[in-house]
Coordinates of C-alpha atoms and ligand atoms in Angstrom, one line a residue:
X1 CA -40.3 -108.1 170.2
X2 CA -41.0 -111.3 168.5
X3 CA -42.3 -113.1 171.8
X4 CA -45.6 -114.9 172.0
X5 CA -46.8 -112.5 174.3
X6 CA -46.3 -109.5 171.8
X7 CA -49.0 -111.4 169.7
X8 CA -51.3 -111.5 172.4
X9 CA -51.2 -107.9 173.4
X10 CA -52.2 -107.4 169.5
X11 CA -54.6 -108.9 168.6
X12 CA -54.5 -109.3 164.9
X13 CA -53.8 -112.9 163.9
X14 CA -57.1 -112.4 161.7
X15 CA -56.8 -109.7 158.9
X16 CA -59.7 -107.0 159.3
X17 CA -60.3 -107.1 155.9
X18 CA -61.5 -110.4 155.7
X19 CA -63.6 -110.7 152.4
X20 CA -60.8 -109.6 150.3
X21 CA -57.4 -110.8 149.9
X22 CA -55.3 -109.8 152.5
X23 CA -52.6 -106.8 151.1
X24 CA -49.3 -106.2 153.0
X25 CA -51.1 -103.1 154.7
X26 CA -53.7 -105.7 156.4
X27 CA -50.7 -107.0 158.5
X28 CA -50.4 -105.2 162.0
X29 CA -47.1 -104.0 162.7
X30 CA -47.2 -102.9 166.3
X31 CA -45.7 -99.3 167.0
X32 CA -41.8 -99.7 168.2
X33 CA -41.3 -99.2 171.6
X34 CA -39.0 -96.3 172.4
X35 CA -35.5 -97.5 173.3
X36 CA -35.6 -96.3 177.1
X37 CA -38.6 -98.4 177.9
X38 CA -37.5 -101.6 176.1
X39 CA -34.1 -102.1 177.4
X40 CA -35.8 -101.3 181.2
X41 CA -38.8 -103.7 180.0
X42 CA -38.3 -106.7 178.2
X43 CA -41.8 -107.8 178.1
X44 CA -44.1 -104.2 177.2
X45 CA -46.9 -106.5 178.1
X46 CA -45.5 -106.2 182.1
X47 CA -46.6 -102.4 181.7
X48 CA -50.2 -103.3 181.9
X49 CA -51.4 -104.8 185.5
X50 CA -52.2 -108.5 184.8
X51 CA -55.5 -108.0 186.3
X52 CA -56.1 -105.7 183.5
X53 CA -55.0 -107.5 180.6
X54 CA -57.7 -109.2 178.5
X55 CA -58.0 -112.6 178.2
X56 CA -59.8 -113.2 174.9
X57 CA -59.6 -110.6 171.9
X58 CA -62.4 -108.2 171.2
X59 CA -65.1 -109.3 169.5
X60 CA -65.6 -107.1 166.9
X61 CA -67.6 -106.6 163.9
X62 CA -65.8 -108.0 160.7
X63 CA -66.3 -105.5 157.4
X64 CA -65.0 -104.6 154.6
X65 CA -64.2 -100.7 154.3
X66 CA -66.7 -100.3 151.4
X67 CA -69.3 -102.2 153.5
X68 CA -68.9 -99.4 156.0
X69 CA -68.8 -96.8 153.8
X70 CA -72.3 -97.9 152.3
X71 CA -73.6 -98.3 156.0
X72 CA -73.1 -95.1 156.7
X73 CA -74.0 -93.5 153.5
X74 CA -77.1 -95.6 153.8
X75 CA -77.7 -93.6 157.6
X76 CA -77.2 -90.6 156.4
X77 CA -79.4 -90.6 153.6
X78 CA -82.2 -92.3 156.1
X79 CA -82.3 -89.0 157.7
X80 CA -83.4 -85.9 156.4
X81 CA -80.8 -82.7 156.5
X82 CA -80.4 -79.0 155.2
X83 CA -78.2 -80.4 152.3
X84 CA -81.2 -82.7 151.1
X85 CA -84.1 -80.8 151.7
X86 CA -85.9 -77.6 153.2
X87 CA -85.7 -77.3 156.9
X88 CA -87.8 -74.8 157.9
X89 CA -87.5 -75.5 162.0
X90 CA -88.2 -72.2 163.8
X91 CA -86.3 -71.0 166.6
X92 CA -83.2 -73.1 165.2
X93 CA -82.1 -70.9 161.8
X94 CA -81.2 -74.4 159.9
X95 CA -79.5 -72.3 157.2
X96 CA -77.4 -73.7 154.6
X97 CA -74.0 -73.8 155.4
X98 CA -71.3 -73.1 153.0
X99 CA -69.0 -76.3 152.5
X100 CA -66.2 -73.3 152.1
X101 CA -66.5 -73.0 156.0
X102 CA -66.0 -76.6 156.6
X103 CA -63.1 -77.2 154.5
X104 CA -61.3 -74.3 156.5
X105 CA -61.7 -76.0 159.3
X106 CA -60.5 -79.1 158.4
X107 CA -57.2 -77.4 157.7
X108 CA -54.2 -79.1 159.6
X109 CA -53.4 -76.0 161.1
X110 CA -56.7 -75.6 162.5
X111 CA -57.8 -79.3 163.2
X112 CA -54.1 -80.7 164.3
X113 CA -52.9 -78.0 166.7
X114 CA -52.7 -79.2 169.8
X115 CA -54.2 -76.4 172.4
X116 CA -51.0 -76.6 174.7
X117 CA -48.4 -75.6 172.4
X118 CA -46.8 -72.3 173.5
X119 CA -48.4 -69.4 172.4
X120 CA -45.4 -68.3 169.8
X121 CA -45.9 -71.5 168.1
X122 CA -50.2 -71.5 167.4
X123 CA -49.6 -67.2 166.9
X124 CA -52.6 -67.8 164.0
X125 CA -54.6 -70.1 166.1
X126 CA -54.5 -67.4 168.7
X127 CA -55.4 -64.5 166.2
X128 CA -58.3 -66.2 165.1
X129 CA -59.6 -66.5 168.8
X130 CA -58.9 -62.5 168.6
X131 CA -60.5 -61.2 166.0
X132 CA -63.7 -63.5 165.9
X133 CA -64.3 -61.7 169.5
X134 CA -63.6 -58.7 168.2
X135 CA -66.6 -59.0 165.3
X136 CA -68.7 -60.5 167.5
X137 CA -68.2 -57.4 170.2
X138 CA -68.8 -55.2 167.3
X139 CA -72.1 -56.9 166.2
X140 CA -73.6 -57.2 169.3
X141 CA -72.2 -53.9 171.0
X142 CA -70.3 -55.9 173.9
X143 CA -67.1 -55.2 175.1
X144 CA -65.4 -58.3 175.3
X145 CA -66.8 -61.8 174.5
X146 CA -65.8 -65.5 175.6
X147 CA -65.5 -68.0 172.9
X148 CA -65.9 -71.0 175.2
X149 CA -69.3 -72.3 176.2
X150 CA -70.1 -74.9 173.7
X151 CA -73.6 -74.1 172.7
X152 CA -76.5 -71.6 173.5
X153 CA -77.6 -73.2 176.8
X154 CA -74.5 -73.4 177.5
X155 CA -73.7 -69.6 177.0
X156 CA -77.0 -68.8 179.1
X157 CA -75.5 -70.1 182.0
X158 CA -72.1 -68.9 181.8
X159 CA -73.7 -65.6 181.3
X160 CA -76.0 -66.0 184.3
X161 CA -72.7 -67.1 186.2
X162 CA -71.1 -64.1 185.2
X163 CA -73.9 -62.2 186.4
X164 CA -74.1 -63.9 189.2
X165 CA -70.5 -62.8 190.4
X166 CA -71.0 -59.6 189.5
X167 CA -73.4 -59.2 192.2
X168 CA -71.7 -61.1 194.5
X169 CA -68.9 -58.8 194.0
X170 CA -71.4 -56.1 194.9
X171 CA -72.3 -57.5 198.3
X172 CA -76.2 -59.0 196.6
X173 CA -75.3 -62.1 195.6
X174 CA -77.6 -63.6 198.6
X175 CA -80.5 -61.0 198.0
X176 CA -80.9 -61.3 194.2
X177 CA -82.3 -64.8 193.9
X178 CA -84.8 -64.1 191.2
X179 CA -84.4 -64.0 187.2
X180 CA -87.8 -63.1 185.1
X181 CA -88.6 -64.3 182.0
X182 CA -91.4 -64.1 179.2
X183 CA -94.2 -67.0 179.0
X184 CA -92.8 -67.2 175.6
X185 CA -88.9 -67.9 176.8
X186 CA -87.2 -71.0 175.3
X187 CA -87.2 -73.7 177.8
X188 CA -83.6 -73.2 178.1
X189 CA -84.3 -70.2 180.2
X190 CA -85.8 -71.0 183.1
X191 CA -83.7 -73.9 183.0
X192 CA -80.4 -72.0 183.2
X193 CA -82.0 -69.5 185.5
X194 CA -82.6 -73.2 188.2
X195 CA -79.2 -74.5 187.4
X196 CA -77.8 -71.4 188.4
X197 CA -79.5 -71.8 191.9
X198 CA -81.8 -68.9 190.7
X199 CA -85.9 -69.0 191.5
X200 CA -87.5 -68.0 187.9
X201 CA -90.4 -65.6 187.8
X202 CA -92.3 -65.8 184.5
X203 CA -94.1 -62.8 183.1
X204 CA -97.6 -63.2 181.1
X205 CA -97.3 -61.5 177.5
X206 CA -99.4 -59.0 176.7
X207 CA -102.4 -59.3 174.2
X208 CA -100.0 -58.3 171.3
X209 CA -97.7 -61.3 172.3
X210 CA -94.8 -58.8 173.8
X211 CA -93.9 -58.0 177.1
X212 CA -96.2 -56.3 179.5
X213 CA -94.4 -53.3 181.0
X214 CA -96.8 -53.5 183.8
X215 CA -96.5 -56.6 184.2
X216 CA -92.9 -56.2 184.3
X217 CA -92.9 -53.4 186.8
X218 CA -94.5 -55.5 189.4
X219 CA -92.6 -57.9 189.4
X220 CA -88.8 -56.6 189.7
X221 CA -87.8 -55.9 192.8
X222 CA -84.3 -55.4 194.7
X223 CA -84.7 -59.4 194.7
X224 CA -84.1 -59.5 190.4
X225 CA -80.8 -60.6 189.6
X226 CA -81.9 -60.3 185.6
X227 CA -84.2 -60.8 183.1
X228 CA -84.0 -63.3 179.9
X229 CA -84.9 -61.8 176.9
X230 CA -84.9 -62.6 173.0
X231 CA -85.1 -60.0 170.9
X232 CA -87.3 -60.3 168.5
X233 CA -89.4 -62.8 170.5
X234 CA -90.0 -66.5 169.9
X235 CA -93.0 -65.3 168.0
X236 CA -91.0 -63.6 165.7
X237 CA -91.8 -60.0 167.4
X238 CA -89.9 -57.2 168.3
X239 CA -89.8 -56.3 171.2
X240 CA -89.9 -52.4 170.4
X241 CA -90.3 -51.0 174.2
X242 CA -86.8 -52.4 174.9
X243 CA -85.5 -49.4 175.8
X244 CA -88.4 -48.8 178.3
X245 CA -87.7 -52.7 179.9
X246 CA -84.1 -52.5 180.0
X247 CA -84.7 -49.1 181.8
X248 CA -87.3 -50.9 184.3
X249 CA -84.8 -53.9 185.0
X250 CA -81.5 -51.5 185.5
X251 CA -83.8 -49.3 188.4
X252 CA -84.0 -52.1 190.6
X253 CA -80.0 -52.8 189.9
X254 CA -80.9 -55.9 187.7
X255 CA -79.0 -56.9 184.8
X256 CA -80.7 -57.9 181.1
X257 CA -79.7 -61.1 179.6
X258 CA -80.0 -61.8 175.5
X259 CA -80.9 -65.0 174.3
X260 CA -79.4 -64.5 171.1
X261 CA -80.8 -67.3 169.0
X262 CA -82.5 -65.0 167.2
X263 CA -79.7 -62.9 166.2
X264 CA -80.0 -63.9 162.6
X265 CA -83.0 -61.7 162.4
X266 CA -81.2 -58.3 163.3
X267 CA -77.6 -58.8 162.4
X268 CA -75.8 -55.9 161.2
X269 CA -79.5 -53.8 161.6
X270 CA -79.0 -53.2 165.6
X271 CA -77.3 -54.2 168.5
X272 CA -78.5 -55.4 172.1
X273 CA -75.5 -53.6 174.0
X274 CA -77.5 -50.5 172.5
X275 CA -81.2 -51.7 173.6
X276 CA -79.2 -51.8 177.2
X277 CA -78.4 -55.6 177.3
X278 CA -75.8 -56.6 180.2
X279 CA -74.6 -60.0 178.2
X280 CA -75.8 -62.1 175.1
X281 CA -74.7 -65.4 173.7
X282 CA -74.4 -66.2 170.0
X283 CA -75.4 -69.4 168.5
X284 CA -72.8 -69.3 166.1
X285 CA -74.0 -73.1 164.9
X286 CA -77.3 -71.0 164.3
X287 CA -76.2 -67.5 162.6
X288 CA -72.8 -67.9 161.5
X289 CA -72.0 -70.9 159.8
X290 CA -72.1 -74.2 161.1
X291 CA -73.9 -77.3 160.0
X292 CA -76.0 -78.3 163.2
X293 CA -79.0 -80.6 164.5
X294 CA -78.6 -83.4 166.2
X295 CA -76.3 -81.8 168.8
X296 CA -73.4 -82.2 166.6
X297 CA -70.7 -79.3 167.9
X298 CA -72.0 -76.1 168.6
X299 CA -70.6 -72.9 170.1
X300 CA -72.2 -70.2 172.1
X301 CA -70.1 -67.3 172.7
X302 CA -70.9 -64.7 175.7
X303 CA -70.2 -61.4 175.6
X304 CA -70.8 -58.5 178.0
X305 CA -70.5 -55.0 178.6
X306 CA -67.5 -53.7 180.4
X307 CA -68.9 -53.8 184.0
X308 CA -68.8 -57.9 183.5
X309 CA -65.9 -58.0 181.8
X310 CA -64.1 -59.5 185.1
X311 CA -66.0 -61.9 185.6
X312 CA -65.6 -63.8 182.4
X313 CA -64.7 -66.9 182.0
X314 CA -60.1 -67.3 181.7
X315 CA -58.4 -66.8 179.8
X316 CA -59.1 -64.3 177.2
X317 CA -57.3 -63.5 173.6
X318 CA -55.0 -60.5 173.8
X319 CA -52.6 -58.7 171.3
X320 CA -49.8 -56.7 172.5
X321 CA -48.5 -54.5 170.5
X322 CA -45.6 -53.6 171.8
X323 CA -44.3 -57.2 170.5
X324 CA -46.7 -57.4 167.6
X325 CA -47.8 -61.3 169.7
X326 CA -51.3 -62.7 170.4
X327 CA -51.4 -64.6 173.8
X328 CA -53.9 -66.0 176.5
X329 CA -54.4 -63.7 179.5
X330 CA -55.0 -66.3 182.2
X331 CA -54.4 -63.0 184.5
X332 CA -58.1 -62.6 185.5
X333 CA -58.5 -62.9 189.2
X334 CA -62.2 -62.2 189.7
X335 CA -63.0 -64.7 186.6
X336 CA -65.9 -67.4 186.9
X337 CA -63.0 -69.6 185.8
X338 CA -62.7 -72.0 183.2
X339 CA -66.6 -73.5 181.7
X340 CA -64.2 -75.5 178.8
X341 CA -61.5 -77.0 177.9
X342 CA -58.8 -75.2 175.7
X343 CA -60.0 -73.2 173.4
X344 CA -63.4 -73.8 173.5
X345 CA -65.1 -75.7 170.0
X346 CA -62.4 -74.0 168.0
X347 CA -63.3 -76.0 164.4
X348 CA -67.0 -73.7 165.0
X349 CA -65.0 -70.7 166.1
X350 CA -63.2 -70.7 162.7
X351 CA -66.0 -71.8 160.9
X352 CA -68.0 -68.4 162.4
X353 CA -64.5 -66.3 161.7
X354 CA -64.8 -67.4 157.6
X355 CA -68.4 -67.2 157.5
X356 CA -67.8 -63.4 158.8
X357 CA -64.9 -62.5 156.8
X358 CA -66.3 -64.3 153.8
X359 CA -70.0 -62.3 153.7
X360 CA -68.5 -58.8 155.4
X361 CA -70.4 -56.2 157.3
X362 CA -72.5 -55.5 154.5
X363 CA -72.9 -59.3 153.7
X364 CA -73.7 -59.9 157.3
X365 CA -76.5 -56.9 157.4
X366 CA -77.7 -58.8 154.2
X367 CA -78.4 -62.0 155.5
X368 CA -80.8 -60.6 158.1
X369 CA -82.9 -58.8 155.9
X370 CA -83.1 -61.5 153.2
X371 CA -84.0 -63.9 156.4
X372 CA -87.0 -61.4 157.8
X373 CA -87.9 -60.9 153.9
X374 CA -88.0 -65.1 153.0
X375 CA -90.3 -65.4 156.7
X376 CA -92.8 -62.5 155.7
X377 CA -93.0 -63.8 152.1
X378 CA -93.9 -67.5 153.4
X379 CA -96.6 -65.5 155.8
X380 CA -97.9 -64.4 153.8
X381 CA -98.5 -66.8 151.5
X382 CA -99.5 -69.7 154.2
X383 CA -101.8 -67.4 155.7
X384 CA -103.5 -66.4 152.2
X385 CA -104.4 -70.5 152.2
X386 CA -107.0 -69.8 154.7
X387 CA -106.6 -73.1 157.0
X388 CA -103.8 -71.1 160.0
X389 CA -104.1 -67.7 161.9
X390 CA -101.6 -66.0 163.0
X391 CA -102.2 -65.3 166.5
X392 CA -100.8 -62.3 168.4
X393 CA -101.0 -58.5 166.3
X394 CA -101.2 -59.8 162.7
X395 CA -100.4 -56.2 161.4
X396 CA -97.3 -56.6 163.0
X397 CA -94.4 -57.7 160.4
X398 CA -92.8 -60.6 161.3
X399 CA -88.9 -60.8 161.9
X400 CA -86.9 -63.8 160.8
X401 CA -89.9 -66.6 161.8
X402 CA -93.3 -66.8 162.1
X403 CA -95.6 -68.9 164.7
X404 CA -98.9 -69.7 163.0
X405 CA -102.2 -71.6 165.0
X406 CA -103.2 -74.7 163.9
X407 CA -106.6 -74.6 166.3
X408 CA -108.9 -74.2 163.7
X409 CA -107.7 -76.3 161.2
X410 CA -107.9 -79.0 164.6
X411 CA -111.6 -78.0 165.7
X412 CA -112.4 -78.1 162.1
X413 CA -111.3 -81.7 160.5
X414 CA -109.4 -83.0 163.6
X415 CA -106.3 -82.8 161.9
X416 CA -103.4 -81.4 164.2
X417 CA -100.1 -79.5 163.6
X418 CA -98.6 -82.9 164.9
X419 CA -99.8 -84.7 161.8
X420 CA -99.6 -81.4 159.1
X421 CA -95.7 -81.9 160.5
X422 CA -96.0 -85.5 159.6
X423 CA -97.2 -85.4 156.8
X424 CA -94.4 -82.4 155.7
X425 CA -92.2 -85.2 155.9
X426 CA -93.6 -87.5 153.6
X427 CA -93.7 -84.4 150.5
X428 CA -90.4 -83.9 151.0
X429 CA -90.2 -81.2 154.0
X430 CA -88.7 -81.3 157.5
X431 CA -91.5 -80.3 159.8
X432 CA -91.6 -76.5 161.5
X433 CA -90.9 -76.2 164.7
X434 CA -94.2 -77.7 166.8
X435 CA -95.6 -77.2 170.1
X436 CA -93.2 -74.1 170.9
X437 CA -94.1 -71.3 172.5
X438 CA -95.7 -72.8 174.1
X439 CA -98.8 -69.9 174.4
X440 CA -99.9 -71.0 171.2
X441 CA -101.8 -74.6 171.5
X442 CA -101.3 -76.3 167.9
X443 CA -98.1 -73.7 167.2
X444 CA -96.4 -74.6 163.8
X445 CA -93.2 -72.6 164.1
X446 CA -91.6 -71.8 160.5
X447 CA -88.1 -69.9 159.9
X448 CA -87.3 -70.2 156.0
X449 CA -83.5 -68.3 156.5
X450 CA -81.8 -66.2 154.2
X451 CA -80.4 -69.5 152.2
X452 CA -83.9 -70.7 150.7
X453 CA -84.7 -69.4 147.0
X454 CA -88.4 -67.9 146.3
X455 CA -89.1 -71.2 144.7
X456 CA -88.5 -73.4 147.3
X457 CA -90.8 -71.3 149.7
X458 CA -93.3 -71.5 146.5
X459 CA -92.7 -75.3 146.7
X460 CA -93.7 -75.7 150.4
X461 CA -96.5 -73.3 150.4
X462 CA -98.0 -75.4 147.5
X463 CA -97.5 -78.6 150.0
X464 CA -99.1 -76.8 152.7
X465 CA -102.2 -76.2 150.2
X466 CA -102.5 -79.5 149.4
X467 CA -102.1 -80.5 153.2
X468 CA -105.1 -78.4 153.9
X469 CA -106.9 -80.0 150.8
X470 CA -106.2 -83.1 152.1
X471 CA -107.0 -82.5 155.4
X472 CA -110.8 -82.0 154.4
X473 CA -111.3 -84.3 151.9
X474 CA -109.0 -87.2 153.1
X475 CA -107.9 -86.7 156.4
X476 CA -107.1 -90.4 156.7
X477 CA -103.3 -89.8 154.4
X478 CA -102.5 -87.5 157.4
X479 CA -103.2 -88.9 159.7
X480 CA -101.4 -92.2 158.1
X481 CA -98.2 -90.4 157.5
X482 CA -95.5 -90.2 157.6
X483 CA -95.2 -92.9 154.9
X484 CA -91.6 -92.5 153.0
X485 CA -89.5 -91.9 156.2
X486 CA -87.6 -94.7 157.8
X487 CA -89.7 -94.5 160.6
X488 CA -93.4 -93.8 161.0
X489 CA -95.0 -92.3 164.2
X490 CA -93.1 -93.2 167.1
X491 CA -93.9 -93.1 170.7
X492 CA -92.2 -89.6 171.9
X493 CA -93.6 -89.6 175.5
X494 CA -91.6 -93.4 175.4
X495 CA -89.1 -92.2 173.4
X496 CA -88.0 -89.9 176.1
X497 CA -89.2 -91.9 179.0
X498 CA -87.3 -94.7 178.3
X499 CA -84.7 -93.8 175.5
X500 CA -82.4 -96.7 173.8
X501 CA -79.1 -95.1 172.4
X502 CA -77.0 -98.1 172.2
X503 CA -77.7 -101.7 169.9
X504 CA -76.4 -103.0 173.3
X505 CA -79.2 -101.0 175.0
X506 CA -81.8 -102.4 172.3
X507 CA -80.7 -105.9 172.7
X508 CA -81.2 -106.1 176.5
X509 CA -85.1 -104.7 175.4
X510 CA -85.0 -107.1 172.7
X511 CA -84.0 -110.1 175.5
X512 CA -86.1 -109.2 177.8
X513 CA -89.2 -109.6 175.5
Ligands
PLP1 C1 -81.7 -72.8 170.1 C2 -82.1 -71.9 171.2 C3 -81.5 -71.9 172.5 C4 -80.5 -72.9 172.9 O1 -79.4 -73.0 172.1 P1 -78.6 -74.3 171.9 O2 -77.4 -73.9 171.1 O3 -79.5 -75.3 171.2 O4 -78.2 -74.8 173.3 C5 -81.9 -70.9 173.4 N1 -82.9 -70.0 173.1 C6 -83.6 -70.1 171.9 C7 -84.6 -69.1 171.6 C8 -83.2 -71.0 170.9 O5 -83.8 -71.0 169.7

């Protein structure tokens, strides 16, 4: 092993460390080959094709560790996240996350299992799987629940999927080709309803902003395969004639589908299996736990009432009793099949399992009402400003969000949610949700959570006042801003016309300037 070659194949003649004093630990000692291979190979280097070997060593960057560390650091704090400020995005439930969680899940015998080990040796692992499906059955009022799909789109589909071969099971699967859903939907949707070869038939909200039954009623048919629902609405409205719509959809033998992004607004209080809901996913990067934006790891668990149960994706936990031993039931002949690998995004699932254990039912129950308490407080008190309405039944309490209209303050002094958002940023707030749904023009959607204190929701209603100030008196710091961030204004429509992700992608723009 001392051959010129050896050298080659590593390339460390230069120290990576190079502004300090190289230490004993800087030198690379390459890993020892096991004795089989290197009495059959002299050369390890003959392993690799020649064609594939590398001629020249990588060029890469040169730093010291604290250098890195600082560059990083420096990121993070360039961006703006639950831990350093109030992040009242609606729709999303950026909650604060207790560190607790994440420090379970960096446990070795949670992060260094390897998902292939036989089921007697990961027995915890597998428990784990278990009983988070069994709270989550018990919350939602599912019978079983899939822990795989990785995030709530990706729960929609493997729920439409499901549904899907439930009714090609039942001899429709080539008549069913429509799935409804509210003008007020997320845009994930219709989107899951397309990728799941379905045609999407969208529904007009009533004058209250929930469904119209009528509307509803003429447009099922023997041709619905479901309907997408959230429950309350993107608007922050409960849907309270669920019983009525679920009975409308299950005449015509179509399914109901939960987008349960919202759950964190009814959690513990009621359950869709009991408003007549066929399958739900869980955002459990939204309700239960996990730190999330930036489409870091999520998880989006389905589960469905027994009729579907078959059809779920394999394999499933299981406990047998008769040997006291948790195990994977691959045994699932009519299964979808597999939608991820292992054991789906397992750090989240036991991330979900300590948030549950840690609050309990009645902590659980207690997050949703402190959540739909925080977002009728801040209504309340936005609205009391005078500059937003809140369009669609304003008698109507609110659930866990609120959508307010920013059309007057816009005809008015020309100021737009866009640049109220913007200008959020520079006093210290990460913008609402904006734009979404998308039946309110100059929408500003705002979810405080559970997590936020009465004087933080104080703090932002007095930045909202001075916003609106502002906005008459001197528009021109609006429309300026933001001013502290990183980045000002970008160009969005670019930004996602033509996105760079890479330096290597910016450089080529940069060359070709
Ligand atoms: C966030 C969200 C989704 C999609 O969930 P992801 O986990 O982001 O994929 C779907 N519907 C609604 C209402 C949401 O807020």
């Amino acid at each position: 092993m001392t051959t010129e070659k050896t050298t080659k194949l590593a390339y460390y003649k230069e120290p990576l460390v190079f502004e300090m004093e190289p230490t004993k630990y800087d030198k690379y000692s390459p890993p020892s080959i096991p004795k089989e291979i290197s009495k059959k190979v002299k050369d390890p280097l003959t392993l690799i094709p020649k064609e594939m070997q590398r001629e020249n060593p990588p060029n890469l960057p040169k730093l010291a560790e604290f250098q890195l560390a600082r560059h990083y650091l420096h990121l993070a704090q360039m961006n703006f996240a639950v831990d350093s400020g109030f992040y009242p995005l609606g729709s999303c439930t950026m909650k604060y996350n207790p560190k607790i969680n994440d420090f379970i899940s960096l446990d070795h015998r949670v992060a260094m299992v390897h998902p292939f080990q036989p089921a007697r040796t990961v027995q915890g692992n597998i428990r784990i799987l278990y009983e988070t499906e069994q709270m989550l059955n018990e919350l939602a009022g599912m019978e079983r629940t899939t822990l795989q799909p990785s995030a709530g789109a990706h729960g929609e589909f493997t729920g439409i999927m499901v549904i899907r071969a439930y009714h090609q099971d039942h001899g429709e699967g080539d008549t069913r080709t429509e799935i409804i859903v509210p003008d007020n939907a997320h845009g994930t949707n219709p989107a899951t309803a397309a990728m799941a070869g379905y045609k999407t038939v969208v529904i007009k909200s009533k004058e209250n902003g929930l469904v119209d039954l009528e509307a509803l009623k003429a447009a099922v048919s023997e041709k619905t395969a479901a309907l997408m629902l959230t429950n309350p609405n993107t608007l922050g409205l409960f849907e309270s004639e669920i019983i009525e719509i679920a009975k409308i959809v299950h005449d015509v033998g179509g399914l109901l589908y939960y987008d349960g992004a919202n759950f964190n607004a009814i959690m513990g209080f009621c359950r869709p299996g009991d408003m007549g809901f066929d399958a739900i996913h869980f955002n459990l990067h939204k309700t239960f736990g996990t730190p999330h934006g930036g489409g870091g790891p999520g998880s989006g668990p389905v589960g469905v009432v027994k009729k579907l149960v078959p059809y779920l994706p394999k394999p499933l936990p299981e406990f047998d009793k008769k040997s006291g031993k948790y195990y994977l039931n691959f045994d699932m002949p009519k299964s979808i099949g597999k939608i991820k690998g292992y054991w789906g995004n397992f750090a989240v699932i036991v991330r979900a399992y300590a948030y549950m254990l840690s609050l309990g039912a009645e902590g659980l129950k207690r997050v949703s009402e402190q959540a739909v308490l925080n977002a009728n407080y801040l209504k309340k008190k936005l609205l009391d400003l005078g500059g937003w309405t809140l369009p669609f039944a304003p008698e109507i309490p609110r659930k866990h969000e609120f959508v307010l209209d920013g059309e007057d303050l816009k005809k008015e002094t020309g100021i737009s949610t866009l640049d109220v958002a913007k200008r959020l940023l520079d006093l210290g707030f990460h913008a609402p949700t904006v734009y979404f749904p998308l039946i309110v023009h100059e929408a500003l959607m705002v979810e405080p959570t559970e997590t936020e204190s009465k004087r933080t929701l104080d703090t932002f209603a007095e930045a909202m006042k001075q916003i609106l100030k502002e906005s008459k008196e001197n528009p021109e710091v609006i429309l300026k801003a933001p001013q502290n961030t990183p980045v000002s204004r970008v160009d969005e429509v670019l930004a996602a016309k033509e996105p760079i992700l890479t330096w290597f992608m910016y450089k080529q723009k940069e060359a070709k300037k």
